[in-house]
XYZ file of C-alpha atoms in Angstrom:
124
model
C 122.232 167.781 -146.101
C 121.568 171.293 -147.289
C 123.404 174.189 -145.680
C 122.769 177.886 -146.008
C 125.626 180.096 -147.101
C 126.210 183.034 -144.788
C 128.056 185.845 -146.597
C 130.958 187.642 -144.972
C 131.732 191.024 -146.524
C 135.290 191.003 -145.192
C 136.125 187.693 -146.892
C 134.641 188.596 -150.294
C 137.571 188.387 -152.741
C 136.064 190.482 -155.562
C 133.788 193.460 -155.973
C 131.052 191.227 -157.408
C 131.323 188.954 -154.378
C 131.037 191.971 -152.087
C 127.916 193.173 -153.908
C 126.355 189.714 -153.715
C 127.188 189.486 -149.996
C 125.659 192.929 -149.370
C 122.497 191.992 -151.299
C 122.139 188.770 -149.327
C 122.776 190.543 -146.026
C 120.184 193.240 -146.824
C 117.619 190.653 -147.898
C 117.452 191.708 -151.560
C 118.737 188.285 -152.622
C 118.189 184.869 -151.114
C 121.243 183.050 -149.842
C 122.030 179.996 -151.952
C 121.499 176.617 -150.373
C 124.265 174.089 -150.912
C 123.737 170.344 -150.671
C 127.259 169.026 -150.131
C 126.209 165.374 -150.217
C 124.459 165.752 -153.582
C 127.410 167.716 -154.982
C 129.811 165.024 -153.800
C 127.700 162.287 -155.381
C 127.591 164.214 -158.669
C 131.358 164.697 -158.563
C 131.806 160.944 -158.132
C 129.773 160.363 -161.300
C 132.100 162.646 -163.267
C 135.300 161.233 -161.788
C 135.134 158.120 -163.991
C 135.159 158.614 -167.738
C 132.920 156.665 -170.111
C 135.947 154.862 -171.557
C 136.941 153.615 -168.102
C 133.532 152.026 -167.640
C 134.285 149.646 -170.510
C 137.133 147.241 -171.171
C 138.641 149.746 -173.601
C 139.860 151.880 -170.697
C 142.187 149.159 -169.434
C 143.608 148.598 -172.913
C 144.113 152.329 -173.457
C 145.864 152.705 -170.099
C 148.106 149.739 -170.831
C 149.051 151.135 -174.235
C 149.721 154.604 -172.834
C 151.979 153.366 -170.047
C 153.791 150.604 -171.927
C 157.581 151.079 -172.154
C 158.870 152.378 -175.474
C 162.026 150.232 -175.444
C 162.628 146.656 -174.474
C 163.632 146.347 -170.853
C 166.071 143.612 -169.952
C 165.629 141.584 -166.811
C 168.139 142.367 -164.089
C 170.724 139.727 -163.364
C 171.269 138.748 -159.784
C 174.831 138.950 -158.593
C 175.977 137.738 -155.238
C 178.897 139.139 -153.368
C 180.222 137.800 -150.130
C 182.631 139.575 -147.861
C 185.506 137.357 -146.937
C 185.882 137.244 -143.195
C 189.478 137.618 -142.180
C 188.907 137.281 -138.470
C 191.442 140.072 -137.944
C 190.106 142.843 -135.645
C 192.578 145.325 -137.148
C 190.572 145.242 -140.405
C 187.511 146.476 -138.532
C 189.487 149.185 -136.738
C 190.786 150.457 -140.086
C 187.266 150.455 -141.525
C 185.960 152.371 -138.510
C 188.710 154.975 -138.944
C 187.748 155.446 -142.609
C 184.086 155.928 -141.728
C 184.931 158.321 -138.900
C 187.167 160.379 -141.166
C 184.446 160.682 -143.814
C 182.158 162.393 -141.310
C 184.793 165.009 -140.544
C 185.631 165.789 -144.181
C 182.601 167.996 -144.703
C 183.140 170.005 -141.501
C 184.572 173.489 -141.920
C 185.439 176.158 -139.421
C 183.365 179.301 -139.636
C 184.941 182.273 -137.933
C 183.261 185.522 -136.925
C 185.291 187.332 -139.596
C 183.977 184.967 -142.273
C 180.371 185.562 -141.162
C 180.983 189.328 -141.155
C 182.390 189.195 -144.700
C 179.404 187.170 -145.881
C 176.983 189.661 -144.358
C 178.807 192.567 -145.963
C 178.735 190.899 -149.387
C 175.043 190.178 -148.942
C 174.158 193.827 -148.319
C 172.702 195.794 -151.224
C 175.092 198.374 -152.647
C 173.948 201.953 -152.219
């Protein structure tokens, strides 16, 4: 699927690109034809190295990504919450969670905002 490139002088990023676009627009140069499908197929050929096409690629990847130190297996620990059946325990827990949400809240007054804006202004 070959497509013709249509130059746009406004979008030319460099002087050379502008000259090439002007030459194509005036007919002095032929516009290049681009075959996107062929370019894509060629790019796919280059995307896999020669080493990866053999069994050596897997061995090299394994060696490159192997851990440098011995990694111990994690031990499973089980914890179980003891149910007390006392609703007051849940109320206390809910109060602790509710209080933690309010800890980070601060009051911002207009004076504080004004001071921050003044400190943020460049000194003349």
